[in-house]
mmCIF file of C-alpha atoms and ligand atoms in Angstrom:
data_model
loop_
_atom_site.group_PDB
_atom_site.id
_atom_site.type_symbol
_atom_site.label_atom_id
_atom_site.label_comp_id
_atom_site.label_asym_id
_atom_site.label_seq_id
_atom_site.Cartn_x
_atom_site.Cartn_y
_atom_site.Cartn_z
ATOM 1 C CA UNK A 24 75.843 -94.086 -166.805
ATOM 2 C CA UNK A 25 77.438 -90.710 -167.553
ATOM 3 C CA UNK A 26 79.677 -90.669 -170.486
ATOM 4 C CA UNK A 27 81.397 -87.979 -172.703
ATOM 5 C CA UNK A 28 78.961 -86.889 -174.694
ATOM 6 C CA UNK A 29 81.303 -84.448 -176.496
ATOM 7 C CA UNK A 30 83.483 -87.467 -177.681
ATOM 8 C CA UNK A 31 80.228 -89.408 -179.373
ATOM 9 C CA UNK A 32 79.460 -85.840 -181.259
ATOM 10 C CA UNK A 33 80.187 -85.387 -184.763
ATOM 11 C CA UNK A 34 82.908 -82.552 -185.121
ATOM 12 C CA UNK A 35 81.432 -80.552 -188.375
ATOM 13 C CA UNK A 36 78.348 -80.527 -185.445
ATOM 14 C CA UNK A 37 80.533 -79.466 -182.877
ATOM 15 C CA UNK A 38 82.134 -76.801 -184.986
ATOM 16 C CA UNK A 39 78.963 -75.445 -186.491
ATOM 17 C CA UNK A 40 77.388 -72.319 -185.511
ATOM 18 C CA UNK A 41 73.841 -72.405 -185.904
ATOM 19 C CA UNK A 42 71.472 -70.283 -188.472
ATOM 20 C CA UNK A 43 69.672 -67.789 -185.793
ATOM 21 C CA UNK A 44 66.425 -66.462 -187.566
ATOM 22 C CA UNK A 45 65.237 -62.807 -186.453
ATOM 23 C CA UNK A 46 62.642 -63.539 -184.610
ATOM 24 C CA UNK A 47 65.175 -65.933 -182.458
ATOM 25 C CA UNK A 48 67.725 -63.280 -181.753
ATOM 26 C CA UNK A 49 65.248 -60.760 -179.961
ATOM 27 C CA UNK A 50 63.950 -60.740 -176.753
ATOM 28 C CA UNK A 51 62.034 -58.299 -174.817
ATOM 29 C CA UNK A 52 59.082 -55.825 -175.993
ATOM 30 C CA UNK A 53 58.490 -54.431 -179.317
ATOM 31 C CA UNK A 54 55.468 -52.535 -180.845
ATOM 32 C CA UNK A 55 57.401 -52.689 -184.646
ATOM 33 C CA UNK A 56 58.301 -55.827 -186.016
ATOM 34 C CA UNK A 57 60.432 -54.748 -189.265
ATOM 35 C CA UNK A 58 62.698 -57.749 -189.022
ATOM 36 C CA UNK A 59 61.777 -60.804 -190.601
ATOM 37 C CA UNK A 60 60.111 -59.577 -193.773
ATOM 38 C CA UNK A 61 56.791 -60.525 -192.690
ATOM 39 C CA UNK A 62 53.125 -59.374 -194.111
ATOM 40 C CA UNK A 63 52.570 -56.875 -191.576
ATOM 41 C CA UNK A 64 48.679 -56.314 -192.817
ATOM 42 C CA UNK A 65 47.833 -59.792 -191.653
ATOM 43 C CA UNK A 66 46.389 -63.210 -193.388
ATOM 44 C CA UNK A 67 43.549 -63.454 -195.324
ATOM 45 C CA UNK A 68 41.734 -65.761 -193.080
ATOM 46 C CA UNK A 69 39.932 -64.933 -190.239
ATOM 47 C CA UNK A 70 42.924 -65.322 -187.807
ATOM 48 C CA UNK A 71 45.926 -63.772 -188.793
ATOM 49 C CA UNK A 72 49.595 -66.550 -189.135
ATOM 50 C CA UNK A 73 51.630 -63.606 -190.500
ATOM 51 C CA UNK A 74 54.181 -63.980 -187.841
ATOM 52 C CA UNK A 75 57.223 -66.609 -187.453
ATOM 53 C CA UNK A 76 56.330 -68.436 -184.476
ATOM 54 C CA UNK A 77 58.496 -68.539 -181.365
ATOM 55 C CA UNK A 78 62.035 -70.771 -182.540
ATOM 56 C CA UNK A 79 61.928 -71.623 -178.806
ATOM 57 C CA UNK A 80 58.803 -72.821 -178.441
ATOM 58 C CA UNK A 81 58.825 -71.182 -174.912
ATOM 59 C CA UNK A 82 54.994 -71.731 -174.294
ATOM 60 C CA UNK A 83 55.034 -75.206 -175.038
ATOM 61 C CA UNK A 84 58.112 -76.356 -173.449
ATOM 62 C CA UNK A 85 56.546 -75.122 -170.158
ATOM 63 C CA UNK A 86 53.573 -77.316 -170.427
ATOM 64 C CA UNK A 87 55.385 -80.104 -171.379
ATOM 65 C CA UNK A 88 58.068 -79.143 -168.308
ATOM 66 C CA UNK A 89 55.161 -78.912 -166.381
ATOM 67 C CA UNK A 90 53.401 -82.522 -167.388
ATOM 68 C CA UNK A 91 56.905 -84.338 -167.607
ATOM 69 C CA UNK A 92 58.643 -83.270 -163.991
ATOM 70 C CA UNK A 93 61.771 -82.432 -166.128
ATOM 71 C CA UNK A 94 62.589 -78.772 -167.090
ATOM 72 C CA UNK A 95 62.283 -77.138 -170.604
ATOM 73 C CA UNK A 96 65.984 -77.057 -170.888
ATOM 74 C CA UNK A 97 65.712 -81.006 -170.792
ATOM 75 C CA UNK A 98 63.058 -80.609 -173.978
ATOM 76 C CA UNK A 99 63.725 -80.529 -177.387
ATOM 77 C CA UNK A 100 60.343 -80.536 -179.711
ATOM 78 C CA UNK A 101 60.350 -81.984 -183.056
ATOM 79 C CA UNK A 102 58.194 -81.834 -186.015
ATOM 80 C CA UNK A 103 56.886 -85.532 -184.842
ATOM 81 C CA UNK A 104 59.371 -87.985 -182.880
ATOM 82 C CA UNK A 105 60.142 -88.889 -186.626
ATOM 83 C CA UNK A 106 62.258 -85.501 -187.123
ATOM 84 C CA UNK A 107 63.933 -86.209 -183.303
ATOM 85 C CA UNK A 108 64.986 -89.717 -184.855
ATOM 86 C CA UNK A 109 66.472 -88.360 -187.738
ATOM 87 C CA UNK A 110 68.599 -85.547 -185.246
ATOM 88 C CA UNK A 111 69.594 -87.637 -183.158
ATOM 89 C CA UNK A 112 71.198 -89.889 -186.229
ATOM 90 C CA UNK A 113 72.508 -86.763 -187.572
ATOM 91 C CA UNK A 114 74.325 -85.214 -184.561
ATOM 92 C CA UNK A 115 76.413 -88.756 -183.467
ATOM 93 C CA UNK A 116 76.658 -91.005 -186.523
ATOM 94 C CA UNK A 117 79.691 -89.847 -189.232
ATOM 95 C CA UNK A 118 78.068 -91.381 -192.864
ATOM 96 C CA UNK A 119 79.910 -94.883 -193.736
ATOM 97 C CA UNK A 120 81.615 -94.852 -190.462
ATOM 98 C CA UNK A 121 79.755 -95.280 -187.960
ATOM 99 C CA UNK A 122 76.497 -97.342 -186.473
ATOM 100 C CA UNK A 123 73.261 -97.414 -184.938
ATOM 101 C CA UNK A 124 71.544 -100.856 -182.844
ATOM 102 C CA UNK A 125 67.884 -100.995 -183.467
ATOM 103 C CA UNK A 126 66.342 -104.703 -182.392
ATOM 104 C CA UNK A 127 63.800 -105.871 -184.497
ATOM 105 C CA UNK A 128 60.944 -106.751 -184.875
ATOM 106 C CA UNK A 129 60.050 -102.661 -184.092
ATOM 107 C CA UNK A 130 59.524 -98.968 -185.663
ATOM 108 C CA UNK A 131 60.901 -98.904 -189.153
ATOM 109 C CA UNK A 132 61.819 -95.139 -188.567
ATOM 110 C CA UNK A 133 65.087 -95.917 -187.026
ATOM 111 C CA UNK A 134 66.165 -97.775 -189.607
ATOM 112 C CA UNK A 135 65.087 -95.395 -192.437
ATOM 113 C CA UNK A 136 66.880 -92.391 -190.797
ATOM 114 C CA UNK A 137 69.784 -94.371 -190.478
ATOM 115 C CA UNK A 138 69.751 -95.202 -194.644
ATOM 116 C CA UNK A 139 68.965 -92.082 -195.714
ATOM 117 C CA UNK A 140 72.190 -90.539 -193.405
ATOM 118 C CA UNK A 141 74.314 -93.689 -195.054
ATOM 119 C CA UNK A 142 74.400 -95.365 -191.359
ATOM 120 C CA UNK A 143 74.680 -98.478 -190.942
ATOM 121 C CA UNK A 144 72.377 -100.228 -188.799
ATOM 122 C CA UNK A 145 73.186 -102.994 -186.579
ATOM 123 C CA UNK A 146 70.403 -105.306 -185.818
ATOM 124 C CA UNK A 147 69.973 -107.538 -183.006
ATOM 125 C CA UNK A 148 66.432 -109.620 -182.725
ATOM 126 C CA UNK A 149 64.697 -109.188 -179.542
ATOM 127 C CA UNK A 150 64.129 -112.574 -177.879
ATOM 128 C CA UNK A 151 61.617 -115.603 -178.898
ATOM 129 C CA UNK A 152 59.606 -113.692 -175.739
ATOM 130 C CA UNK A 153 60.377 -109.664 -177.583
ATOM 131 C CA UNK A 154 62.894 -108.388 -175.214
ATOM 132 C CA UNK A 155 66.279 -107.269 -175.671
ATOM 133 C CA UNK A 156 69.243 -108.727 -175.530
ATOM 134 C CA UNK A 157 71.674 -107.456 -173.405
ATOM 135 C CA UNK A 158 74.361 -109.629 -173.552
ATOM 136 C CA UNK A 159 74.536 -109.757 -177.578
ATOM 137 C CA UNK A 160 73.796 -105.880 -178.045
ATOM 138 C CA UNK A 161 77.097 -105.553 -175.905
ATOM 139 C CA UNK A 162 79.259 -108.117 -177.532
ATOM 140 C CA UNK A 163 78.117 -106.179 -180.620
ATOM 141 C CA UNK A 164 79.188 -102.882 -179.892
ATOM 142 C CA UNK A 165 82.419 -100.983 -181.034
ATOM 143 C CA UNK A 166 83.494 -97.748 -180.842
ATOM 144 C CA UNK A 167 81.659 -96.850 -183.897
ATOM 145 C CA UNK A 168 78.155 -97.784 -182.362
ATOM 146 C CA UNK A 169 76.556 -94.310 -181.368
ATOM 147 C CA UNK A 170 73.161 -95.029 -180.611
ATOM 148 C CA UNK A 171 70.979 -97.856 -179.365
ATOM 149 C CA UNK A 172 67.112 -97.571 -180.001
ATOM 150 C CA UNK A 173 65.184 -99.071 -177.692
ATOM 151 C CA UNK A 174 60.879 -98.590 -177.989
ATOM 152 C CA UNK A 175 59.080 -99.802 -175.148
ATOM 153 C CA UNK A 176 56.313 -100.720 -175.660
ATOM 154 C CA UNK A 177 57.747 -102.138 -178.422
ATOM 155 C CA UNK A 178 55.703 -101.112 -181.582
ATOM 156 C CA UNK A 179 54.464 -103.840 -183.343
ATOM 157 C CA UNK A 180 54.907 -106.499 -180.888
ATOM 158 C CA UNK A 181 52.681 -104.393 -178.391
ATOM 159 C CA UNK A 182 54.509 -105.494 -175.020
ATOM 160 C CA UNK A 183 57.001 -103.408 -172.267
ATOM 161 C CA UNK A 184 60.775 -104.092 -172.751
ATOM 162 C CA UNK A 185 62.279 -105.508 -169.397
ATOM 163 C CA UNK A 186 62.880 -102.768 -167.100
ATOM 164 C CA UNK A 187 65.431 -104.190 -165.216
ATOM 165 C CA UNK A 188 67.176 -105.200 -168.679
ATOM 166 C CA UNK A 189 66.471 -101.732 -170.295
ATOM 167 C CA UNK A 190 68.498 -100.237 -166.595
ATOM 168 C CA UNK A 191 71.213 -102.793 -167.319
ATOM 169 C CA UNK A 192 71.767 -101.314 -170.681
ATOM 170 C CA UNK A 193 71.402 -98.189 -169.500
ATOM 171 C CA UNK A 194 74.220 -98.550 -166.729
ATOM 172 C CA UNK A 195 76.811 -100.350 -169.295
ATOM 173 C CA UNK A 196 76.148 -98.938 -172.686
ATOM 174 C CA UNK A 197 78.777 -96.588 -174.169
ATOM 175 C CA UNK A 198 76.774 -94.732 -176.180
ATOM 176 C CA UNK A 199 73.585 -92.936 -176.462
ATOM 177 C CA UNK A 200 70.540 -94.826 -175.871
ATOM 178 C CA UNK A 201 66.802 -93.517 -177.050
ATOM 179 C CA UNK A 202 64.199 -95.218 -175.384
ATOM 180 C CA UNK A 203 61.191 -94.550 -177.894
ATOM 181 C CA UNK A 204 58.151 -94.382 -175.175
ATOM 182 C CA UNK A 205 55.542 -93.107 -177.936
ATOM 183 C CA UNK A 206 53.097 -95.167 -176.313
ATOM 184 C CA UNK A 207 54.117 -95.142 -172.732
ATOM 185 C CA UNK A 208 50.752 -93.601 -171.299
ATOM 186 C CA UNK A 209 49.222 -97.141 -172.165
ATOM 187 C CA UNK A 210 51.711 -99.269 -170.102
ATOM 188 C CA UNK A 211 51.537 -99.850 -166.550
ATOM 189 C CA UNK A 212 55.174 -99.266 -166.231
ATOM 190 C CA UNK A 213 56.848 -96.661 -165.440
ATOM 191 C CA UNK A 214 58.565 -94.162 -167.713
ATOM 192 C CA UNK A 215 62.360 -93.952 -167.650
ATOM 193 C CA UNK A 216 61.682 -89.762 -167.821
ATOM 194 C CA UNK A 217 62.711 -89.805 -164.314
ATOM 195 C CA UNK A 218 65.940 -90.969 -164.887
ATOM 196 C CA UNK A 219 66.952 -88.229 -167.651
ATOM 197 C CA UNK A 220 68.380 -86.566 -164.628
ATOM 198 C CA UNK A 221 70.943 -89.550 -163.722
ATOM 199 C CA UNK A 222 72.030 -90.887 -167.258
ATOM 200 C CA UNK A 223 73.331 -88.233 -169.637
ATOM 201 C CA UNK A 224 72.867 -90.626 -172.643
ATOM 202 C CA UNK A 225 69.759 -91.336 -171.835
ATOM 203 C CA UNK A 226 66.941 -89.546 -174.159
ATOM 204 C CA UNK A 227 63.252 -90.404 -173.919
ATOM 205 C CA UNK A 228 61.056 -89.431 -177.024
ATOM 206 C CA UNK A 229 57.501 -88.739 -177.037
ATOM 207 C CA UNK A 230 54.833 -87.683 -178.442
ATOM 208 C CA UNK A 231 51.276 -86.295 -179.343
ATOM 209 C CA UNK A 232 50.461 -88.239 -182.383
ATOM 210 C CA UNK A 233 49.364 -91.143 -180.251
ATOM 211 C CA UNK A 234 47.372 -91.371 -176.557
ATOM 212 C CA UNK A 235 47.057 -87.140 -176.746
ATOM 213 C CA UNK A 236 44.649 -87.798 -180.338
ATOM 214 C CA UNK A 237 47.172 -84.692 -182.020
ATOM 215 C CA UNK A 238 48.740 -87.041 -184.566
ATOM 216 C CA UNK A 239 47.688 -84.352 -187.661
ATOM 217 C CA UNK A 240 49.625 -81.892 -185.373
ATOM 218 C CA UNK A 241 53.170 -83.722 -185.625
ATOM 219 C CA UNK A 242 54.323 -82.729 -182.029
ATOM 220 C CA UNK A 243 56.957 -85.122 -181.098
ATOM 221 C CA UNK A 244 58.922 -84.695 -177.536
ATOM 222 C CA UNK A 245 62.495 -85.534 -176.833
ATOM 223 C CA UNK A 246 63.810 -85.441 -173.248
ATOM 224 C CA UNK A 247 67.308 -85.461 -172.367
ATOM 225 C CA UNK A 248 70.492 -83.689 -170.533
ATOM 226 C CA UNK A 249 70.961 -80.172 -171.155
ATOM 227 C CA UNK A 250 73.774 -81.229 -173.471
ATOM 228 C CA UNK A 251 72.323 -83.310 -175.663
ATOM 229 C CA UNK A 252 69.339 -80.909 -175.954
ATOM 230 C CA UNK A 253 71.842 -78.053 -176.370
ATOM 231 C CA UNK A 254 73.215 -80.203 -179.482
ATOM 232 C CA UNK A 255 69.382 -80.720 -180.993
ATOM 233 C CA UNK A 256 68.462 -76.945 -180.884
ATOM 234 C CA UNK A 257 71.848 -76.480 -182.740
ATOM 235 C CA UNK A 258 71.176 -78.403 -185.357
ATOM 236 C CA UNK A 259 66.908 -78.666 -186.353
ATOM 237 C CA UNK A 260 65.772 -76.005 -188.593
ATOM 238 C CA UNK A 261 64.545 -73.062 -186.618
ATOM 239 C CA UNK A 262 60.727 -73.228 -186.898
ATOM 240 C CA UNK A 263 60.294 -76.539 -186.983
ATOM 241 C CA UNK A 264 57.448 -76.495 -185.139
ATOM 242 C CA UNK A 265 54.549 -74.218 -186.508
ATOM 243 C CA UNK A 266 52.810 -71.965 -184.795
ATOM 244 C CA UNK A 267 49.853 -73.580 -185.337
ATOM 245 C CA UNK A 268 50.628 -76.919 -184.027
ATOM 246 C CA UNK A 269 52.724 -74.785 -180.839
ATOM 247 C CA UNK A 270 49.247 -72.868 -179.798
ATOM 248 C CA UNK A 271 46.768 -75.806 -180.285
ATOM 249 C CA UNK A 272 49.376 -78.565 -178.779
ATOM 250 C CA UNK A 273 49.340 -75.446 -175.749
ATOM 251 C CA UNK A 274 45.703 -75.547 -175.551
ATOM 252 C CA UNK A 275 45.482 -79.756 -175.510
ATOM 253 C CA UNK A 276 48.040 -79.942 -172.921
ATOM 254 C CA UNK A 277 44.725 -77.970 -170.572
ATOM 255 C CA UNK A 278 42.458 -80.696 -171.053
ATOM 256 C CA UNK A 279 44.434 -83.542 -169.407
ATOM 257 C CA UNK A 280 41.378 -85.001 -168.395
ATOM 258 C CA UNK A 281 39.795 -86.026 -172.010
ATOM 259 C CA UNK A 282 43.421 -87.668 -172.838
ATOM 260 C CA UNK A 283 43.306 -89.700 -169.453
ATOM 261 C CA UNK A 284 39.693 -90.786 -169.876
ATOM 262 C CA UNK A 285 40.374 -92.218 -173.893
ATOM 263 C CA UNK A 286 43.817 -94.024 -171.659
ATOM 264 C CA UNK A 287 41.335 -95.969 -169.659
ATOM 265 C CA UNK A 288 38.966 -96.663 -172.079
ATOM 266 C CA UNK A 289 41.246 -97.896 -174.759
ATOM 267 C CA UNK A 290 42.862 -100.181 -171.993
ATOM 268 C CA UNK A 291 39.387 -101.372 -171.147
ATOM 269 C CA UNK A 292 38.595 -101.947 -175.259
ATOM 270 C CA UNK A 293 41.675 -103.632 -175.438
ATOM 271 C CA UNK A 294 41.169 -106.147 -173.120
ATOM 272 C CA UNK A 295 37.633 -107.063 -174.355
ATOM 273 C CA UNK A 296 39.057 -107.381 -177.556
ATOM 274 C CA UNK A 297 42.187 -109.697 -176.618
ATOM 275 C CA UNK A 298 39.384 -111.836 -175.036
ATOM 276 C CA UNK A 299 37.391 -112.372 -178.010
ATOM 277 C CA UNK A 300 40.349 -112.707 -180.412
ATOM 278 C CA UNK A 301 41.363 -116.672 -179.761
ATOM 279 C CA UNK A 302 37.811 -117.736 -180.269
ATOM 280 C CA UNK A 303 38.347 -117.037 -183.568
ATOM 281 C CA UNK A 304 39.957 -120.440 -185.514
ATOM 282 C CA UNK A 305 42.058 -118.902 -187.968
ATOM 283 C CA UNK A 306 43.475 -116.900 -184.936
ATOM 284 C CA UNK A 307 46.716 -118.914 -183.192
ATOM 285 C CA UNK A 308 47.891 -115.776 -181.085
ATOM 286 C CA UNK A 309 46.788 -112.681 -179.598
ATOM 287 C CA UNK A 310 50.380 -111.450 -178.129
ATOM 288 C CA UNK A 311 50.260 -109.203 -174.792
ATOM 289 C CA UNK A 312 50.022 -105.857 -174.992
ATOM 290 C CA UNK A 313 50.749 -102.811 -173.330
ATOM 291 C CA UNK A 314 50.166 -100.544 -176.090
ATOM 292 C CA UNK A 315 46.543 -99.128 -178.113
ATOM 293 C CA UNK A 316 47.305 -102.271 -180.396
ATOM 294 C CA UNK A 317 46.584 -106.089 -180.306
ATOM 295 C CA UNK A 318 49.162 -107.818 -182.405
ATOM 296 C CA UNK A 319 47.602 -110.949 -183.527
ATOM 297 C CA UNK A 320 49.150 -114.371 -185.487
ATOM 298 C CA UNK A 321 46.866 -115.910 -187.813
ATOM 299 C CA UNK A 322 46.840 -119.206 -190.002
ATOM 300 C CA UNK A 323 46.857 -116.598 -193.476
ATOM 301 C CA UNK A 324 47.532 -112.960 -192.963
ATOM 302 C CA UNK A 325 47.403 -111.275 -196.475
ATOM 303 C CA UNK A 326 44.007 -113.152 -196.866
ATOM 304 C CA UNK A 327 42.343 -112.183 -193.666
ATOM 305 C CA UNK A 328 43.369 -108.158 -194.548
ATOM 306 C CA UNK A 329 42.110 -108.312 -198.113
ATOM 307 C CA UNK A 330 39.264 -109.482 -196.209
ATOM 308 C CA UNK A 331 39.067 -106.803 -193.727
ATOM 309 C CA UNK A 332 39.937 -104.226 -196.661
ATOM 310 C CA UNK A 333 37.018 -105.967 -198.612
ATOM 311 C CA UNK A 334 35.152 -105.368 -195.541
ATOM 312 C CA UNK A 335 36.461 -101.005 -195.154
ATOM 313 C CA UNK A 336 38.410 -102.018 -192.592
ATOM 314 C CA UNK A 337 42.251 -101.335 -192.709
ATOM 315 C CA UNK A 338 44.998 -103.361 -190.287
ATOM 316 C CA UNK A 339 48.374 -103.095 -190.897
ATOM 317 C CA UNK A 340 50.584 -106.572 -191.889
ATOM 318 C CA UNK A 341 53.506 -106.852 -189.761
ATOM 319 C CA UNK A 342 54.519 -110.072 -192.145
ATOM 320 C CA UNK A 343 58.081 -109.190 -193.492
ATOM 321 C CA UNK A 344 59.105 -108.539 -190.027
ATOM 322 C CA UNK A 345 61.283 -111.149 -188.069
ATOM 323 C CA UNK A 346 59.896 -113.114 -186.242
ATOM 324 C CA UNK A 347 56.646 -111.742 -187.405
ATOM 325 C CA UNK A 348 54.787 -114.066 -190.199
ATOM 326 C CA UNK A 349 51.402 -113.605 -190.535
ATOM 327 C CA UNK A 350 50.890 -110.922 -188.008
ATOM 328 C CA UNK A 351 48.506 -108.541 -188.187
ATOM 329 C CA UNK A 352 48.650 -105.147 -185.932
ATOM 330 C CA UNK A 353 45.284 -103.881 -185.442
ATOM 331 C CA UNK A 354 44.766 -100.776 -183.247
ATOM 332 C CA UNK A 355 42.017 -100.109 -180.901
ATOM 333 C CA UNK A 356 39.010 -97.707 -182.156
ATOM 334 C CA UNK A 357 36.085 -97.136 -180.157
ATOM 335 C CA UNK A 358 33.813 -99.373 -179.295
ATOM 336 C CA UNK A 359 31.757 -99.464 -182.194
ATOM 337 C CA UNK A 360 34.638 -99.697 -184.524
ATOM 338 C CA UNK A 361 36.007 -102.455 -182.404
ATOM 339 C CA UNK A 362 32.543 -104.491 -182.923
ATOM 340 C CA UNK A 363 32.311 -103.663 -186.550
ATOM 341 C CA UNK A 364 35.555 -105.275 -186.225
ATOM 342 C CA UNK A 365 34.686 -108.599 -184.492
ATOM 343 C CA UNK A 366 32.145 -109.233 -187.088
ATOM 344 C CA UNK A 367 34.350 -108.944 -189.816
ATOM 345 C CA UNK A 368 36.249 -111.207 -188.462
ATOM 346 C CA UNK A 369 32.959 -113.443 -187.914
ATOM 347 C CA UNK A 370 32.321 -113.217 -191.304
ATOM 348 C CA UNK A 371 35.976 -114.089 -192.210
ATOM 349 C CA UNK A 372 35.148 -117.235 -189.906
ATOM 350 C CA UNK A 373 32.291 -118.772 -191.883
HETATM 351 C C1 PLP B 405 53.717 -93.621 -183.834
HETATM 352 C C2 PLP B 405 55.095 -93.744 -183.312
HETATM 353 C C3 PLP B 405 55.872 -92.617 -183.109
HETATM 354 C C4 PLP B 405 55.309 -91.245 -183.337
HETATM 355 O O1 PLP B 405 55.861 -90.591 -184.362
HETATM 356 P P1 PLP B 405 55.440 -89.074 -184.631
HETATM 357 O O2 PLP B 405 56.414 -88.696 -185.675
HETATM 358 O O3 PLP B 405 55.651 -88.323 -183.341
HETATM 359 O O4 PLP B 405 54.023 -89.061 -185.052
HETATM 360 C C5 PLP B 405 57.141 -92.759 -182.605
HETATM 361 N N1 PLP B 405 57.629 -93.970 -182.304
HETATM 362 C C6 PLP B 405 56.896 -95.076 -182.458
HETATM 363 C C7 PLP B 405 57.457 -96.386 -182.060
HETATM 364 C C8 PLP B 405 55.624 -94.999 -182.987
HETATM 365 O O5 PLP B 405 54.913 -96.116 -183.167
#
């Protein structure tokens, strides 16, 4: 769908005019830096920091231009997808007017952005089978909805969101819809990236922290119009991404071979571990996944992760979720982590 963007913004966004830092307003060649009241002797490491990085993030956004097909005018980089969250909130939703759609059980962030802005979020369960409702999420929204979040694959239930159901929303939703893809290189199905180009309130986030093994980094990605990107740069602080995450997050973005490599060997892991989960008799479910994650019912959650804790092994208990009780999310580690894992688990059996 194309909409008016402009109409969705907030005005006091609209009307602002953004804080340009020195180092933003000049281009070209200089020997002399005297204008950003930097140590010009240098850091007392071994490498030297003493300069603001680049506001622009130039070298980065070509990479990322380069790995995503889009181009860096369609890329705005955040300080983790968890900063792009909180933008996005920030640049359509007025405080204790207007609303977000998030459709739980999923990420927490979207609904912790939304409280601390004082938005109110709307939430609509996915289906008994975790997919979206379409038909509800539209009866629900009023011109005060701004934004539907949409993760796929979902995070914690672990499987893709309907494709044909995400398009659907995509071709009759009024507003701004973020499909969260943070762990879209585990999925065999395709990214909605390509269609950033069709739907100007479409954005895609992604990120490092996850498949690219950068998560201490905090490089998160969000793709979208020109517009909408336009409206992000105008409103994030101006170095929000250091310069030591922009150089290393360069570097990684060489060695595309490593990442793809972990890819198929986490998808392999995963699947031996889904197999040996049900043989397990505390274990009722081992839900699909399409994620680095197995999320797993069991007959008594909080026991079976003091166990693992007991044990040095940490999960993460998905319990006070809907739909959720006694589900445990446990990620994929390597193979040896995974095994410690299964005899935990044996242990926990006998
Ligand atoms: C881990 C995760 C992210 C990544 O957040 P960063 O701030 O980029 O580390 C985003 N969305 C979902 C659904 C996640 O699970």
């Amino acid at each position: 769908m194309n909409i008016d963007v402009s109409k969705l913004v907030r005005k006091n966004v609209l009307a602002l005019s953004p804080y340009t830092s020195a180092r933003g307003e000049f281009t070209g060649n200089a020997k002399i830096l005297l204008d950003a009241n930097e140590n010009a002797f240098g850091s007392p490491l071994a490498e030297n920091y003493h300069r603001y990085p680049d506001p622009m993030q130039t070298g980065l956004k070509e990479k990322l231009a380069d790995l995503s097909g889009l181009t860096a005018t369609q890329i705005c980089i955040g300080n983790g997808s968890d900063e792009l969250i909180d933008l996005l909130i920030r640049i359509f939703c007025v405080p204790a007017q207007d609303e977000i759609i998030v459709c739980p059980p999923t990420f927490r962030m979207y609904d912790v952005a939304a409280g601390l802005n004082d938005v109110a979020v709307k939430r609509i369960l996915l289906t008994e089978d975790f997919q979206p409702n379409a038909n509800v999420i539209l009866q629900e929204t009023t011109s005060g909805t701004k934004i539907l979040f949409l993760c796929s694959p979902n995070n914690p239930t672990g499987n893709d969101l309907d494709y044909d159901t995400m398009q659907e929303l995509l071709s009759s939703f009024p507003g701004i819809i973020v499909i969260d893809e943070a762990y879209i290189s585990y999925s065999n199905q395709p990214s909605f990236l390509p269609l950033v180009s069709e739907h100007n309130n479409l954005v895609v986030l992604q990120t490092l922290s996850k498949a690219w093994g950068l998560a201490a980094l905090r490089v998160g990605i969000a793709y979208a119009n020109e517009e909408i990107i336009g409206l992000m740069n105008r409103i994030r602080m101006p170095y929000n991404v250091n310069g030591v995450s922009q150089s290393l997050a360069s570097l990684a973005l060489n060695n595309r071979s490593a990442t793809a490599a972990w890819i198929a060997e986490i998808k392999s892991e995963r699947a031996r571990v889904q197999e040996k989960l049900p043989l397990f008799s505390f274990v009722i479910r081992v839900y699909p996944s399409a994620a680095n994650f197995l999320l797993v019912k069991v007959t008594d959650a909080k026991a079976l992760y003091q166990h693992l804790v007991s044990c040095g092994i940490i999960v993460r208990n998905q319990s006070t979720q809907p739909m959720l009780a006694n589900c445990l999310r446990m990620t994929i580690g390597t193979p040896d982590e995974n095994n410690t894992l299964l005899q935990a688990l044996n242990r926990f059996e006998s």
